[in-house]
């Protein structure tokens, strides 16, 4: 579905986000105080403007409240990030996503009303750490503090040849198998009678600690 996005801050993070959204057919307004950054995306974004989002009049003139999503992607200037977030929320922006540099910044952004806060560097570090510790866990998505979704490859030969029913994954680990990838084919909501093959990739969702336990069991 085509939606509208306003990205405030066109550094590495904001620029990459802008390019991804535009490449997928979305309408994107790019905003940055730096003329050089704006010029980098003038031929890519739907629209770009040189503006200081710390000034509420600027965002009001851009009708920031009309966008489906507003992303505060300002880098190391915490004051600018905080003021831009406050201004966007005060003007009625619907879904404000803000980038935090550290835990303190994250707490402040959450406190002032950001709908969602991301820490790209921290999240990438955790992702790489998990990949190093659990090489057969191909993808990991944190759904909340307690729950996650992961793609786990079946390396343990003890799992191969058994049905999902026989493996009792939900009973033993509290996990739901929502999809299976076998030889490039994806089976969504597989039947309990599905027989698991060696190197199948199971998409599971459930408590984080159980996802980790399941990954360890499938890697033996």
Short mmCIF file of C-alpha atoms in Angstrom, two decimals, residues 23-180:
data_model
loop_
_atom_site.label_atom_id
_atom_site.label_comp_id
_atom_site.label_asym_id
_atom_site.label_seq_id
_atom_site.Cartn_x
_atom_site.Cartn_y
_atom_site.Cartn_z
CA UNK A 23 12.54 2.03 -4.29
CA UNK A 24 9.41 0.33 -2.99
CA UNK A 25 7.03 2.89 -4.42
CA UNK A 26 6.41 5.09 -1.39
CA UNK A 27 6.05 8.88 -1.32
CA UNK A 28 8.89 10.38 0.71
CA UNK A 29 9.65 13.93 1.81
CA UNK A 30 13.27 14.41 2.90
CA UNK A 31 14.13 17.22 5.31
CA UNK A 32 17.61 18.32 6.39
CA UNK A 33 19.28 21.52 7.52
CA UNK A 34 22.35 20.61 5.47
CA UNK A 35 22.08 21.67 1.82
CA UNK A 36 24.62 19.07 0.71
CA UNK A 37 22.57 16.25 2.24
CA UNK A 38 19.42 17.55 0.60
CA UNK A 39 21.10 17.76 -2.81
CA UNK A 40 22.23 14.13 -2.50
CA UNK A 41 18.57 13.01 -2.58
CA UNK A 42 16.98 15.69 -4.76
CA UNK A 43 16.65 13.29 -7.71
CA UNK A 44 15.54 10.35 -5.57
CA UNK A 45 12.94 11.55 -3.08
CA UNK A 46 9.43 12.67 -3.97
CA UNK A 47 10.41 16.03 -2.49
CA UNK A 48 13.32 17.40 -0.45
CA UNK A 49 13.61 20.65 1.48
CA UNK A 50 16.34 22.47 3.36
CA UNK A 51 14.78 23.21 6.73
CA UNK A 52 15.40 23.21 10.47
CA UNK A 53 12.91 20.86 12.14
CA UNK A 54 13.70 22.45 15.50
CA UNK A 55 11.39 25.29 14.40
CA UNK A 56 7.75 24.27 14.76
CA UNK A 57 6.65 26.80 12.12
CA UNK A 58 8.77 24.93 9.57
CA UNK A 59 7.01 21.62 10.22
CA UNK A 60 3.63 23.34 10.32
CA UNK A 61 4.20 24.82 6.84
CA UNK A 62 5.20 21.36 5.59
CA UNK A 63 1.91 20.02 7.01
CA UNK A 64 3.80 17.34 8.93
CA UNK A 65 0.57 16.04 10.48
CA UNK A 66 -0.68 14.92 7.06
CA UNK A 67 2.02 12.24 6.65
CA UNK A 68 1.33 8.62 7.54
CA UNK A 69 4.76 8.28 9.16
CA UNK A 70 7.34 10.77 10.41
CA UNK A 71 10.87 9.51 11.02
CA UNK A 72 13.27 11.58 13.11
CA UNK A 73 16.59 10.32 11.77
CA UNK A 74 18.82 13.08 13.14
CA UNK A 75 22.22 11.72 14.13
CA UNK A 76 24.48 13.04 16.88
CA UNK A 77 22.60 16.27 17.68
CA UNK A 78 20.40 15.05 20.53
CA UNK A 79 18.87 18.47 21.12
CA UNK A 80 17.75 18.76 17.51
CA UNK A 81 16.38 15.21 17.61
CA UNK A 82 14.39 15.89 20.78
CA UNK A 83 13.00 19.23 19.59
CA UNK A 84 12.03 17.79 16.20
CA UNK A 85 10.20 14.94 17.95
CA UNK A 86 8.36 17.33 20.28
CA UNK A 87 7.37 19.57 17.38
CA UNK A 88 6.11 16.67 15.27
CA UNK A 89 4.00 15.30 18.13
CA UNK A 90 2.66 18.74 19.10
CA UNK A 91 1.58 19.31 15.50
CA UNK A 92 -0.36 16.03 15.44
CA UNK A 93 1.97 13.72 13.52
CA UNK A 94 0.40 10.25 13.53
CA UNK A 95 3.30 7.82 13.82
CA UNK A 96 6.59 9.33 14.95
CA UNK A 97 9.59 7.00 14.77
CA UNK A 98 12.78 8.40 16.28
CA UNK A 99 16.41 7.29 16.15
CA UNK A 100 18.27 7.20 19.48
CA UNK A 101 22.03 7.41 19.94
CA UNK A 102 22.10 5.81 23.40
CA UNK A 103 19.90 4.59 26.27
CA UNK A 104 19.48 8.06 27.78
CA UNK A 105 18.41 9.47 24.42
CA UNK A 106 16.00 6.53 24.02
CA UNK A 107 14.39 7.22 27.41
CA UNK A 108 13.94 10.91 26.62
CA UNK A 109 12.43 10.23 23.19
CA UNK A 110 10.02 7.72 24.70
CA UNK A 111 9.11 10.13 27.50
CA UNK A 112 8.26 12.97 25.11
CA UNK A 113 5.93 10.79 23.08
CA UNK A 114 7.79 9.13 20.21
CA UNK A 115 5.62 6.22 19.09
CA UNK A 116 8.61 3.99 18.39
CA UNK A 117 12.33 4.44 19.07
CA UNK A 118 15.12 2.61 17.27
CA UNK A 119 18.83 2.22 18.04
CA UNK A 120 20.28 0.99 14.72
CA UNK A 121 23.87 0.55 15.91
CA UNK A 122 22.86 -1.34 19.05
CA UNK A 123 20.34 -3.50 17.18
CA UNK A 124 22.90 -4.37 14.49
CA UNK A 125 25.47 -5.23 17.16
CA UNK A 126 22.99 -7.56 18.88
CA UNK A 127 22.09 -9.13 15.54
CA UNK A 128 25.72 -9.83 14.66
CA UNK A 129 26.37 -11.14 18.17
CA UNK A 130 23.48 -13.57 17.86
CA UNK A 131 24.70 -14.65 14.44
CA UNK A 132 28.15 -15.42 15.86
CA UNK A 133 26.75 -17.29 18.85
CA UNK A 134 24.04 -19.12 16.89
CA UNK A 135 25.17 -19.52 13.27
CA UNK A 136 22.12 -21.60 12.28
CA UNK A 137 19.72 -18.86 13.47
CA UNK A 138 19.37 -17.06 10.15
CA UNK A 139 17.11 -14.18 11.19
CA UNK A 140 15.97 -12.84 14.53
CA UNK A 141 13.29 -10.21 15.14
CA UNK A 142 12.58 -8.85 18.61
CA UNK A 143 8.80 -8.47 18.98
CA UNK A 144 8.90 -7.23 22.58
CA UNK A 145 11.09 -7.48 25.67
CA UNK A 146 9.98 -11.09 26.11
CA UNK A 147 8.98 -12.42 22.68
CA UNK A 148 10.80 -12.86 19.40
CA UNK A 149 10.52 -14.45 15.98
CA UNK A 150 13.41 -16.34 14.39
CA UNK A 151 14.33 -18.45 11.39
CA UNK A 152 16.16 -21.54 12.63
CA UNK A 153 17.86 -24.05 10.35
CA UNK A 154 17.54 -27.72 11.27
CA UNK A 155 21.10 -29.04 11.53
CA UNK A 156 20.57 -31.70 14.22
CA UNK A 157 19.92 -35.02 12.38
CA UNK A 158 17.66 -36.12 15.25
CA UNK A 159 15.00 -33.69 13.99
CA UNK A 160 15.08 -34.85 10.38
CA UNK A 161 12.40 -37.29 9.28
CA UNK A 162 10.00 -36.44 12.10
CA UNK A 163 6.71 -34.63 11.77
CA UNK A 164 6.04 -31.35 13.55
CA UNK A 165 3.55 -33.25 15.67
CA UNK A 166 6.19 -35.77 16.71
CA UNK A 167 8.71 -33.03 17.53
CA UNK A 168 6.21 -31.38 19.95
CA UNK A 169 7.87 -28.00 19.49
CA UNK A 170 4.99 -26.10 21.08
CA UNK A 171 4.78 -28.42 24.09
CA UNK A 172 8.54 -28.60 24.72
CA UNK A 173 9.53 -25.03 23.88
CA UNK A 174 6.33 -22.98 23.88
CA UNK A 175 6.98 -21.99 20.26
CA UNK A 176 4.63 -21.80 17.29
CA UNK A 177 5.96 -22.82 13.87
CA UNK A 178 4.48 -20.26 11.49
CA UNK A 179 6.33 -21.26 8.31
CA UNK A 180 8.82 -23.74 6.86
#
